[in-house]
Amino acid sequence: MIHRQALLLRPIPHGLRVASLDGLAATLYARFRRTDDMLNLDEAILLLHEAVNACPAPHRYHIDLINNLSAVLITRFDKTGQLPDLHAAMERHHYVLQDTDTNDKEKANQLFSLATNLLKRVQQSAQITDLERAISLTHEVLALLPVHHPNRSPVCNNLAAALTTRFEQSGQWEDLYEAISFHREALELRPAPHLDRPISLSNLASALETQFEQSSQRQDLDEAISLYRDALKLEPAPHPLRSISLNNLANALRTQFNQSGQREDLDEAISCNQEALELRPAPHPLPSSSLNNLASALWTRFNQSGQRKDLDEAISFNHQALDLRPAPHLLRSMSMNNLAGVLHTRFNQSAQREDLNEAISYSQQALELQPASHPGRCSSSRNLAGALTTRFEQSGQLEDLDKAMDAFQAAVTCTAASASERFGAAKSWAHYADSNHKSSLDAYQAAIELLPRLAMLGLDLQSRQQAIASGSDGLARDAAACAIRSAQYEKAVELLEEGRAVFWSQALQLRTSTVDLRDAAPALEDKLRRTSIALEQGSLRDVSRDLSNSPQKVMSIEGEASHFRRLDDDWLTTLEKVRQLDGFQDFLRPSRLSTLQHAADKGPVVIINASETGCAALIITSAGVQHVPFPDLSFTEVTKLVKILRGAISQGGRDALLLDSNRAHVEGLIQQMPFISDTVQLLRLSFERSVRRGTSAQPNGIFRYVLGFLWESVVEPVIRTLGLERAAVPPNLWWCPTGPFAFLPLHAAGLYHTEETESISDYVISSYTPTIKALLGDIPVHNDSFKMMVVIQSETPGQKSLPYTLEELRKIETHVPEEELVKLVPGSVKDVMLNLPATSIAHFACHGHQNSQNPLESALLLKDGPLKVSQIMGQSIPHASLAFLSACETAMGDENLPDEVIHLGATLLFAGFRGVVATMWSIADVDGPKIADTFYESIFDKASSNTTNSSGPDTTRAARALHYAVIKLRSENVSFVRWVPFIHLGR
């Protein structure tokens, strides 16, 4: 080697010996980069130490030699993790920065290197002061570099890494948003074939994956996986960064498996982890992350396949990872928490007590290492709670149960963690506490209070709906059932009201009147109102994106998300300030029973609760809340009843024989139903006889059975409790069904198997309400500008013709003065949206569609396309009073999320209409004009009006008008499938 020969010819104190030392060191370092032979790196460091000592300041090469020595010391640290190398490099950076002759360029380089090394030390020592200083120094460097400076990309990259680390320690979402922005800028500054492009691809992907864990936005995970794959294409073996990308891709694939359940994702994740581990042999400082991630993937596979080998290997790899993260390593607590989880799992398999005790110990040690503000305390506390609960189940020691519930509570109150993680902990707390611990209602309350944070107002509408859909169904119903078991009926009502229809409650908060606040605190009122308007408008924004979008568009969407997240924080901060004012302590808080009771001023409100632990009614009257148990009816039987009913309505509103497959399915379900009375047994036998005869009465037989079952098990007990009698002019009653009850026609329950029928309509006039609060507030008074909009769509592309809709219009024209009528024949989305703000009554005669995959896309089908739920939500309708939806499926909610009541009828109710006539399933076209004729004759009848207005109809009679219209239709001896679907919502 020429440099070694030159060095031999230049002994101390030769004037050029320093140059030879530096040259030989550079050559050895280059060889190390090619061969990964540590002997070359060690010798290079020794040579540079000698060169620095032989060339003291103020020699012009002194600073260059120090920089070179620092660089190779950091390289050795990156390979071995030896902290003395890192500390030595950092001392030299400090030394150079103290040189008063350092120019801006050199200062920027030194600041950048120092900040980078501070961040490395954070990973080893968990010194948060190092992290704060690293971020501050990197911001300082960035300020010295113009936008297109060639050195800006590594600075952006490192600043993003530091911000991500701080986010992982504090949970401050602004850090994560800012990190993603800097990663995107770094990637833009590193176009192919830039050597550092793979680093930026992988780092951006990692930040997006973290963001997915916070918000569950699927596009973040999809983009992360795509970016990881792009990075790997640029890092063929033995590229030094390939192991990092493999490790990260494995994590993302495991996350995707948890979302989709596709086994190939999990298998690929394990394969990537194994390859990454092979590329990180000792003394590489990063095998701990590969070991940790491989252990997590194997644990996941064990939970799917039950292969004990996977579980044992997961425990072994977690132990090895923990050994490589000695205190005070930043990730030691994570390894302890992971090890606790797999040991708990093995205890559940083998019942080895030492595994359980060790799991508890590791969880406790993890918590001791995590400061109070650490987001990881949520997961560690939840793991500890789970293990303590298991030990209580084994030993019966109440102390363990109490400690477990305390740990669950600690997890829920860890505000640094994401709302979704805290919500998961709250649900686990409720699950374990229910019927076992006095904290059960506190647990349910905590979970319900987190629902609005899951669906925060800064999200767009679809994201809010998806956030609520993630595991919230049934929560409020189970909470109410828990309260009912302890005879806390008022609390049960409050929990149901707070925990259901969260999507609508959130939206309505932005439209709450602030007139009273304006007098008390005009500045706060102005800020709250302006923020509310901005959030409502922002909720309608288009956030759809895919992998083909330009970086500029993606950055714009992410910038908007950050903006609206800050607006959401501003809204919450302003709200808290409002609540500090006298008289506003409960402003926009969930309503208490004393307020909700006013909904029963015009008649009782009956909540029908369906929980896995029991079904019951809660009757709200001015006197309080009455409990009506349904001992003969379980949740499973209610869901079967829904399936049986669907067998009758699957014919699309036609009177027809059931298909053989459908008939056998329905018959099997009916045979599984319990015996609750002789009457219901008679109805069952009657249906079975009609099946054997193959008569067209089969659908009617199903209806008689279902409606009879509902009467005997649900409705008659309620009527009996209220002490109601048959009446020529029945009083009003509102049903508030929950869970699967939302799909059952409670308003039609009765015994119809003999000529002398008995049904709910003999006793009350039924209406429905999605929430109690929907019945509160003033009903708008019609003024001289009363308008009724009628939208007729007899022909719709791709749908069957509805010729009777034109007859429906003619019937309406006989009751409504021409000057008050706005006729859209056919109707377009544009014309409807233009006329809605001035409309008091809106009548739609058209096709409707319930989108089960995305309820916000449910729509009325008009001539130029669908009028969607999401579009109606964004419309202000100040004069709204009544909507009549003479269309199919307008009150058919989401089967997977019934308590959110996201259907067309509810949309119009929450958009401002006080009452809505809707349908539970497809209706016969011929029946539309008949119902409309009797209905409008009644509400436009001045003689029977309850109002003193000279202009407009009496919409408070809407439920009664529909009641009489349906009775008239029934008098024609039509089938159940034709008259039962019509319902009234609201007031």
mmCIF file of C-alpha atoms in Angstrom, residues 804-950:
data_model
loop_
_atom_site.group_PDB
_atom_site.id
_atom_site.type_symbol
_atom_site.label_atom_id
_atom_site.label_comp_id
_atom_site.label_asym_id
_atom_site.label_seq_id
_atom_site.Cartn_x
_atom_site.Cartn_y
_atom_site.Cartn_z
ATOM 1 C CA TYR A 804 -96.936 6.050 -9.743
ATOM 2 C CA THR A 805 -94.665 8.844 -8.530
ATOM 3 C CA LEU A 806 -96.426 11.150 -11.007
ATOM 4 C CA GLU A 807 -99.755 10.139 -9.457
ATOM 5 C CA GLU A 808 -98.183 10.914 -6.084
ATOM 6 C CA LEU A 809 -97.539 14.460 -7.270
ATOM 7 C CA ARG A 810 -101.121 14.850 -8.415
ATOM 8 C CA LYS A 811 -102.390 13.760 -4.987
ATOM 9 C CA ILE A 812 -100.115 16.296 -3.287
ATOM 10 C CA GLU A 813 -101.334 19.073 -5.602
ATOM 11 C CA THR A 814 -104.904 18.530 -4.383
ATOM 12 C CA HIS A 815 -103.861 19.435 -0.821
ATOM 13 C CA VAL A 816 -101.100 22.049 -1.195
ATOM 14 C CA PRO A 817 -101.706 25.541 -2.617
ATOM 15 C CA GLU A 818 -99.893 26.024 -5.942
ATOM 16 C CA GLU A 819 -98.039 29.132 -4.758
ATOM 17 C CA GLU A 820 -96.502 27.196 -1.869
ATOM 18 C CA LEU A 821 -95.325 24.294 -4.020
ATOM 19 C CA VAL A 822 -91.882 23.927 -5.646
ATOM 20 C CA LYS A 823 -92.074 21.029 -8.125
ATOM 21 C CA LEU A 824 -88.883 19.418 -9.414
ATOM 22 C CA VAL A 825 -89.965 16.915 -12.073
ATOM 23 C CA PRO A 826 -87.545 15.307 -12.593
ATOM 24 C CA GLY A 827 -85.272 16.438 -9.805
ATOM 25 C CA SER A 828 -81.557 17.119 -10.009
ATOM 26 C CA VAL A 829 -79.050 17.247 -7.182
ATOM 27 C CA LYS A 830 -78.211 20.846 -8.061
ATOM 28 C CA ASP A 831 -81.852 22.004 -7.997
ATOM 29 C CA VAL A 832 -82.582 20.176 -4.754
ATOM 30 C CA MET A 833 -79.566 21.679 -2.990
ATOM 31 C CA LEU A 834 -80.520 25.105 -4.305
ATOM 32 C CA ASN A 835 -84.081 24.878 -2.932
ATOM 33 C CA LEU A 836 -83.446 23.089 0.383
ATOM 34 C CA PRO A 837 -82.480 26.208 2.404
ATOM 35 C CA ALA A 838 -85.920 27.790 1.841
ATOM 36 C CA THR A 839 -87.880 24.555 2.230
ATOM 37 C CA SER A 840 -90.190 23.762 5.145
ATOM 38 C CA ILE A 841 -91.468 20.429 3.823
ATOM 39 C CA ALA A 842 -89.457 18.285 1.429
ATOM 40 C CA HIS A 843 -91.132 15.342 -0.326
ATOM 41 C CA PHE A 844 -89.014 12.879 -2.318
ATOM 42 C CA ALA A 845 -90.633 10.246 -4.550
ATOM 43 C CA CYS A 846 -87.731 8.339 -6.067
ATOM 44 C CA HIS A 847 -85.394 5.414 -5.619
ATOM 45 C CA GLY A 848 -83.181 5.286 -2.549
ATOM 46 C CA HIS A 849 -80.036 3.313 -1.865
ATOM 47 C CA GLN A 850 -78.404 2.288 1.413
ATOM 48 C CA ASN A 851 -74.627 1.839 1.006
ATOM 49 C CA SER A 852 -73.620 -0.804 3.545
ATOM 50 C CA GLN A 853 -69.886 -0.308 2.935
ATOM 51 C CA ASN A 854 -69.947 3.461 3.362
ATOM 52 C CA PRO A 855 -73.198 4.735 4.905
ATOM 53 C CA LEU A 856 -72.248 8.335 4.101
ATOM 54 C CA GLU A 857 -72.610 7.385 0.427
ATOM 55 C CA SER A 858 -76.235 6.288 0.928
ATOM 56 C CA ALA A 859 -78.363 8.394 -1.360
ATOM 57 C CA LEU A 860 -81.599 9.366 -3.048
ATOM 58 C CA LEU A 861 -81.203 8.631 -6.755
ATOM 59 C CA LEU A 862 -82.049 11.638 -8.921
ATOM 60 C CA LYS A 863 -81.809 12.385 -12.646
ATOM 61 C CA ASP A 864 -78.194 13.574 -12.592
ATOM 62 C CA GLY A 865 -76.883 11.215 -9.939
ATOM 63 C CA PRO A 866 -77.111 10.425 -6.220
ATOM 64 C CA LEU A 867 -78.031 12.981 -3.559
ATOM 65 C CA LYS A 868 -75.761 11.626 -0.816
ATOM 66 C CA VAL A 869 -76.021 11.698 2.956
ATOM 67 C CA SER A 870 -72.701 13.579 3.093
ATOM 68 C CA GLN A 871 -74.070 16.303 0.783
ATOM 69 C CA ILE A 872 -77.236 16.789 2.818
ATOM 70 C CA MET A 873 -75.189 17.044 6.011
ATOM 71 C CA GLY A 874 -73.347 20.069 4.690
ATOM 72 C CA GLN A 875 -76.535 21.982 3.892
ATOM 73 C CA SER A 876 -78.106 24.589 6.168
ATOM 74 C CA ILE A 877 -81.920 24.250 6.212
ATOM 75 C CA PRO A 878 -83.172 26.933 8.637
ATOM 76 C CA HIS A 879 -86.895 26.532 7.813
ATOM 77 C CA ALA A 880 -86.882 22.720 7.846
ATOM 78 C CA SER A 881 -89.919 21.143 9.463
ATOM 79 C CA LEU A 882 -90.889 17.875 7.777
ATOM 80 C CA ALA A 883 -89.377 15.524 5.211
ATOM 81 C CA PHE A 884 -91.303 12.736 3.480
ATOM 82 C CA LEU A 885 -89.093 10.089 1.856
ATOM 83 C CA SER A 886 -91.360 8.078 -0.404
ATOM 84 C CA ALA A 887 -88.378 6.003 -1.443
ATOM 85 C CA CYS A 888 -86.842 2.639 -0.690
ATOM 86 C CA GLU A 889 -84.469 1.928 2.221
ATOM 87 C CA THR A 890 -84.545 5.446 3.673
ATOM 88 C CA ALA A 891 -84.601 4.264 7.287
ATOM 89 C CA MET A 892 -82.355 1.237 6.829
ATOM 90 C CA GLY A 893 -79.282 1.803 8.978
ATOM 91 C CA ASP A 894 -75.822 0.254 8.911
ATOM 92 C CA GLU A 895 -76.047 -3.374 10.046
ATOM 93 C CA ASN A 896 -72.505 -3.207 11.450
ATOM 94 C CA LEU A 897 -73.062 0.062 13.313
ATOM 95 C CA PRO A 898 -76.786 0.315 14.125
ATOM 96 C CA ASP A 899 -76.362 2.695 17.056
ATOM 97 C CA GLU A 900 -74.856 5.403 14.869
ATOM 98 C CA VAL A 901 -78.145 5.543 12.898
ATOM 99 C CA ILE A 902 -76.533 6.693 9.654
ATOM 100 C CA HIS A 903 -79.330 6.530 7.081
ATOM 101 C CA LEU A 904 -81.198 9.020 4.923
ATOM 102 C CA GLY A 905 -84.063 9.529 7.353
ATOM 103 C CA ALA A 906 -81.763 10.276 10.273
ATOM 104 C CA THR A 907 -79.638 12.556 8.101
ATOM 105 C CA LEU A 908 -82.593 14.804 7.373
ATOM 106 C CA LEU A 909 -83.580 14.726 11.039
ATOM 107 C CA PHE A 910 -80.126 15.838 12.153
ATOM 108 C CA ALA A 911 -79.886 18.320 9.274
ATOM 109 C CA GLY A 912 -82.753 20.247 10.869
ATOM 110 C CA PHE A 913 -86.063 18.622 9.891
ATOM 111 C CA ARG A 914 -88.132 18.031 13.038
ATOM 112 C CA GLY A 915 -89.935 15.040 11.593
ATOM 113 C CA VAL A 916 -89.284 12.559 8.796
ATOM 114 C CA VAL A 917 -91.473 9.943 7.144
ATOM 115 C CA ALA A 918 -89.243 7.140 5.878
ATOM 116 C CA THR A 919 -89.308 3.449 4.948
ATOM 117 C CA MET A 920 -87.583 0.461 6.503
ATOM 118 C CA TRP A 921 -87.340 -1.426 3.205
ATOM 119 C CA SER A 922 -88.500 -1.269 -0.412
ATOM 120 C CA ILE A 923 -92.075 -0.131 -0.910
ATOM 121 C CA ALA A 924 -94.541 -0.860 -3.681
ATOM 122 C CA ASP A 925 -94.713 2.005 -6.192
ATOM 123 C CA VAL A 926 -98.519 1.897 -6.184
ATOM 124 C CA ASP A 927 -98.670 2.598 -2.438
ATOM 125 C CA GLY A 928 -96.817 5.919 -2.553
ATOM 126 C CA PRO A 929 -99.788 7.995 -3.830
ATOM 127 C CA LYS A 930 -102.184 6.335 -1.376
ATOM 128 C CA ILE A 931 -100.083 7.103 1.688
ATOM 129 C CA ALA A 932 -99.251 10.635 0.500
ATOM 130 C CA ASP A 933 -102.915 11.442 -0.213
ATOM 131 C CA THR A 934 -104.201 10.588 3.267
ATOM 132 C CA PHE A 935 -101.100 11.972 4.967
ATOM 133 C CA TYR A 936 -101.216 15.459 3.425
ATOM 134 C CA GLU A 937 -104.990 15.637 3.693
ATOM 135 C CA SER A 938 -104.522 15.290 7.447
ATOM 136 C CA ILE A 939 -101.688 17.748 8.074
ATOM 137 C CA PHE A 940 -103.198 20.436 5.791
ATOM 138 C CA ASP A 941 -106.617 20.103 7.479
ATOM 139 C CA LYS A 942 -107.131 23.439 9.283
ATOM 140 C CA ALA A 943 -110.104 22.146 11.259
ATOM 141 C CA SER A 944 -108.002 19.573 13.128
ATOM 142 C CA SER A 945 -104.808 21.631 13.334
ATOM 143 C CA ASN A 946 -103.066 22.087 16.677
ATOM 144 C CA THR A 947 -101.443 25.354 15.560
ATOM 145 C CA THR A 948 -102.761 28.888 15.352
ATOM 146 C CA ASN A 949 -100.844 29.717 12.181
ATOM 147 C CA SER A 950 -102.908 30.810 9.224
#
